[in-house]
Coordinates of C-alpha atoms in Angstrom, one line a residue:
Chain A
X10 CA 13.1 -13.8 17.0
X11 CA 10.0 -15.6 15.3
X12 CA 9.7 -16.6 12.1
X13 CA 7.4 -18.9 9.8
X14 CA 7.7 -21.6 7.4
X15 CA 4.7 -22.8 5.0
X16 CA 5.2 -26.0 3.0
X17 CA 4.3 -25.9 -0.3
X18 CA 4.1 -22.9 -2.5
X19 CA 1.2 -24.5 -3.9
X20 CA -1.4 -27.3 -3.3
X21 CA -3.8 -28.6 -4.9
X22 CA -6.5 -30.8 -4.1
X23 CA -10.0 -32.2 -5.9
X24 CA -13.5 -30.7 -4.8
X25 CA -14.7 -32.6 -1.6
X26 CA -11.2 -33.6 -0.9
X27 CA -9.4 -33.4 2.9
X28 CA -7.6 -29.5 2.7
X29 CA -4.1 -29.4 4.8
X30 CA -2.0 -26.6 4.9
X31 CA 1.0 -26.8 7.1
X32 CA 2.6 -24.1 9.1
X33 CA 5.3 -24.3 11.6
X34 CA 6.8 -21.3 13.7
X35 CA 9.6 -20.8 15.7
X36 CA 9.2 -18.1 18.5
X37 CA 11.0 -17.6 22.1
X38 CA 7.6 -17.1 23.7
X39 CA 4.4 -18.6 23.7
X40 CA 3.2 -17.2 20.7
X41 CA -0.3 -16.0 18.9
X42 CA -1.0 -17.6 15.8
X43 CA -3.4 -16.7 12.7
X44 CA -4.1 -18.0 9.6
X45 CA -5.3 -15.5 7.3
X46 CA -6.9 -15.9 3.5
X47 CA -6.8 -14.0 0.2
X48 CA -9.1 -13.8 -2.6
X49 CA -7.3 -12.2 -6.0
X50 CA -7.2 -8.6 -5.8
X51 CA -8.5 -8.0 -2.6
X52 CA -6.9 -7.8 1.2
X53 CA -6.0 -10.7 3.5
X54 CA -9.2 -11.8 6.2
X55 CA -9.1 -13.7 9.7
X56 CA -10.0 -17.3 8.9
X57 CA -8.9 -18.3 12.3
X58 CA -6.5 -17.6 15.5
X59 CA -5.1 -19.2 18.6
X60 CA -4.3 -17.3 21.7
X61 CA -4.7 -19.7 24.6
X62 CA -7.1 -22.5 25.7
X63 CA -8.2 -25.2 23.9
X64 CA -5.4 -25.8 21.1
X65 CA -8.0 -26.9 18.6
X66 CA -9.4 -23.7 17.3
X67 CA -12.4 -23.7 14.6
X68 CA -12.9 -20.6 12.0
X69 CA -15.1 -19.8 9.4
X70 CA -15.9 -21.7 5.7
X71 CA -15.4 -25.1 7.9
X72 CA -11.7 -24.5 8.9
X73 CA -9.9 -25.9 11.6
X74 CA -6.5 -25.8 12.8
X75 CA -4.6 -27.4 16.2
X76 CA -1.4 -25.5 18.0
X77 CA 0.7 -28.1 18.9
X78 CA 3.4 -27.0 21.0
X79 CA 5.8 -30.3 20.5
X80 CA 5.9 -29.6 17.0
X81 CA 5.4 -26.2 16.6
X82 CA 2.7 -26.6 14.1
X83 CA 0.0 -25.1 13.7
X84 CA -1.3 -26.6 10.5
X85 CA -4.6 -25.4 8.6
X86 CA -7.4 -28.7 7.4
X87 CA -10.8 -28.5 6.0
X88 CA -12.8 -31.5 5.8
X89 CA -14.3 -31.2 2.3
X90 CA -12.8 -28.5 -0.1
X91 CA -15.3 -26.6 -2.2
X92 CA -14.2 -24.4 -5.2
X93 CA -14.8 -21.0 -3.5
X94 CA -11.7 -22.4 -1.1
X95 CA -9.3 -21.6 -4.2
X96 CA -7.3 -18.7 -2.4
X97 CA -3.9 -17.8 -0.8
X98 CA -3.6 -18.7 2.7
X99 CA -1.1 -17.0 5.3
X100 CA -0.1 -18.2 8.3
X101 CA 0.8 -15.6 10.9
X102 CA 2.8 -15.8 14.5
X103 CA 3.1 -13.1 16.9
X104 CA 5.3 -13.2 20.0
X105 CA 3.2 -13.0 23.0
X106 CA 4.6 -10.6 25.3
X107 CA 8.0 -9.5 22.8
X108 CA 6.7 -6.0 22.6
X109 CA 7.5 -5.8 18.9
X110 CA 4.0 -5.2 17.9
X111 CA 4.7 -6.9 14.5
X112 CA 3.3 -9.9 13.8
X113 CA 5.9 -12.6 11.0
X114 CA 4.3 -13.6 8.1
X115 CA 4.8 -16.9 5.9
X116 CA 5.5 -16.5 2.6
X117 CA 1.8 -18.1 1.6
X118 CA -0.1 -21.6 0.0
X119 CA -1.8 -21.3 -2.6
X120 CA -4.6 -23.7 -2.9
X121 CA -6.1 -25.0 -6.2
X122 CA -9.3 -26.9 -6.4
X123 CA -10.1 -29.1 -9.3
X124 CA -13.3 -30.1 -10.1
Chain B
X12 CA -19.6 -0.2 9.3
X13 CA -16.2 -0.2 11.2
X14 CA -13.4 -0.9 8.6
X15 CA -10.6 -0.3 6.8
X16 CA -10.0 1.7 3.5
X17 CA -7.3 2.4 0.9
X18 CA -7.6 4.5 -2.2
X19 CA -7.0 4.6 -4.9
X20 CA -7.4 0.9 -5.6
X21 CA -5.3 1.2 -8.8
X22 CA -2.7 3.8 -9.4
X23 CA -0.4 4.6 -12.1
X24 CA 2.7 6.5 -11.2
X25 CA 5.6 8.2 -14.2
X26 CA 9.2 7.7 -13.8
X27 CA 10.5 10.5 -11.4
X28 CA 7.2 10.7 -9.8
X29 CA 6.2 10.4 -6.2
X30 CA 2.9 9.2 -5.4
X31 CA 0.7 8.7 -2.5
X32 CA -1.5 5.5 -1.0
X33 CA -4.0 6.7 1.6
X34 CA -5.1 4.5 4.4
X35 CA -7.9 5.3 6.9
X36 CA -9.5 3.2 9.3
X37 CA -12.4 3.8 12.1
X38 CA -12.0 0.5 14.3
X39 CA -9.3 2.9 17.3
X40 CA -6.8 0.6 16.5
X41 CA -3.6 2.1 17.8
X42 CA -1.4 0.1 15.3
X43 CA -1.2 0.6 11.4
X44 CA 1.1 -0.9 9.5
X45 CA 1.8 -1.3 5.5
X46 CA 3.0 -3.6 3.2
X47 CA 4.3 -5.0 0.1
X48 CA 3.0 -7.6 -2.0
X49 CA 5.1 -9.1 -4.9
X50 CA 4.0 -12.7 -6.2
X51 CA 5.0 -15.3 -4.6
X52 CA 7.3 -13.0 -1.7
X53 CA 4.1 -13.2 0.9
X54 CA 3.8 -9.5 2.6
X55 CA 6.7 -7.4 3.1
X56 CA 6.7 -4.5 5.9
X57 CA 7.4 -1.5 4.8
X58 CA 6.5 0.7 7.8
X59 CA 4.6 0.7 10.9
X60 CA 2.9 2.7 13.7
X61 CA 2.0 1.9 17.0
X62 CA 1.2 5.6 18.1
X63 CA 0.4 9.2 16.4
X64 CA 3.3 11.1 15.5
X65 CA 5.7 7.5 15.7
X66 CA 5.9 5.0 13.0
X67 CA 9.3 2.6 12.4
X68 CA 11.2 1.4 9.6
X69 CA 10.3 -2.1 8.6
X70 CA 12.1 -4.8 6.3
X71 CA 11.8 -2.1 3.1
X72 CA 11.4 0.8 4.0
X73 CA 14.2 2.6 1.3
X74 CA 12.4 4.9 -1.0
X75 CA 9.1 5.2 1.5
X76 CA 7.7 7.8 3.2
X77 CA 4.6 7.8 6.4
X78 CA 3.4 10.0 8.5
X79 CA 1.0 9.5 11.4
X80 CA -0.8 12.8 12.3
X81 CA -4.2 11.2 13.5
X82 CA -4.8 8.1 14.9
X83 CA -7.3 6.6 11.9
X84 CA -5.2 7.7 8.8
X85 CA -1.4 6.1 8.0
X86 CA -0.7 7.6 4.1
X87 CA 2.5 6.1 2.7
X88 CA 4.4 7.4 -0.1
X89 CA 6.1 5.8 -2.7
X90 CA 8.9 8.3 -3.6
X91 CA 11.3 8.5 -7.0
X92 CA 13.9 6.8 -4.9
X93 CA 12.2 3.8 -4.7
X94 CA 13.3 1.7 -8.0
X95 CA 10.5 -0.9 -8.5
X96 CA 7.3 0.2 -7.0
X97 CA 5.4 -1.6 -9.1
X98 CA 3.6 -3.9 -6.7
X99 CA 0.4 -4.4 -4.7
X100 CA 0.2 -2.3 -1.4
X101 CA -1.7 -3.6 1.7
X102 CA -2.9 -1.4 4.7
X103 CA -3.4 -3.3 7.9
X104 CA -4.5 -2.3 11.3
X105 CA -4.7 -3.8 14.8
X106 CA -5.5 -3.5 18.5
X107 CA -2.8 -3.5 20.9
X108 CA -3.0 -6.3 23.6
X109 CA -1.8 -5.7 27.1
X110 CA 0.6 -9.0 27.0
X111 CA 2.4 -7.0 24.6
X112 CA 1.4 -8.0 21.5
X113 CA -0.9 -7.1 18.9
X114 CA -4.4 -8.7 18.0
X115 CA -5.8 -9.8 14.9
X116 CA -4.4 -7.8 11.7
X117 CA -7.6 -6.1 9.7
X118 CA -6.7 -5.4 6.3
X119 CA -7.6 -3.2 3.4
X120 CA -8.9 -3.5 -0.4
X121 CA -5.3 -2.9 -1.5
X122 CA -3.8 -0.8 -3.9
X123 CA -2.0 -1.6 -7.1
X124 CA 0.4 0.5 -7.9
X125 CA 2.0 0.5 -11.5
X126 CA 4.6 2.2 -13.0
X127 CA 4.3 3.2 -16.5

């Protein structure tokens, strides 16, 4: 079984301010993991994913994230947050190698930028 | 332009009525999968396919229908058994991997579904 915990329902942070989102997952087997984004009204989209190799993976719109196994975190930062970065963010875990085919979805961050 | 579609992106659907949310996608992904959206309840599964002719129940699947004739289309519909449909309805597909898991998830537009 797998499952995925976001902290914070909400954050919010001021424009040019350090963006962290935290995600931790449990899962029996190495797992894959993806953080996704949302604008209003429209479908989710890959920001980024680890799968193996380095454990500090960079995506696009200057996001980073680092799998650490110890803590089973895979948490979401951005250097500098700009005001098109005001979204819903997922993160996602998929058991490598459970055959289920079905990825575990936290329940989201919603992230507020203030001018 | 490989992708992912749904239509309509906003539906309106009568008491007593069942309705229908198409899907098609033209990226051979073997796996399509849809889900639910309520605010602040992340995504929900409703149902998913990992080959034609097979799909599988997911977390909510009471008062949904799929079917999975061809390998780029995964309709889903919403049937007068369902209670509270009134929700935002994501599409997803994805390649399978041969570790036995899938890759990334590509999504559709969405459709809103409203109940009047």
């Amino acid at each position: 079984a797998q499952s995925v915990t976001q902290l914070g329902s909400h954050v919010s942070v001021s424009e040019g301010a350090l963006v962290l989102l935290r995600c931790n997952y449990s899962s029996s087997v190495p797992p894959y993991l993806f953080w996704y984004v949302q604008y209003p009204n429209q479908g989710l989209q890959l920001l980024l994913k680890y799968t193996t190799g380095a454990t500090l993976v960079k995506g696009i719109n200057g996001f980073e994230a680092e799998f650490k196994k110890s803590e089973t975190s895979f948490h979401l930062t951005k250097p500098s947050a700009h005001m098109s970065d005001a979204a819903e963010y997922f993160c996602a875990v998929e058991g490598r190698g459970g055959g289920s085919y079905i990825p575990t979805f936290g329940r989201g961050t919603s992230l507020i930028v203030h001018p | 332009d490989g992708g992912i579609t749904q239509s309509p992106k906003y539906l309106f659907r009568k008491e007593g009525q069942n309705v229908t949310l198409s899907c098609e996608q033209n990226l051979n992904h073997d796996a399509m999968y849809w889900y639910r959206q309520d605010p602040g309840q992340g995504l929900r599964l409703i149902y998913y396919s990992q080959i034609v002719n097979d799909f599988q129940k997911g977390d909510i699947a009471e008062g949904y229908s799929v079917s999975r004739e061809k390998k780029e289309s995964f309709p889903l519909t919403v049937t007068s058994a369902q209670k509270n449909p009134t929700a935002f309805y994501l599409c997803a597909s994805s390649a399978l991997l041969a570790e036995g898991a899938t890759d990334t998830q590509y999504f559709g537009p969405g459709t809103r579904l409203t109940v009047l």
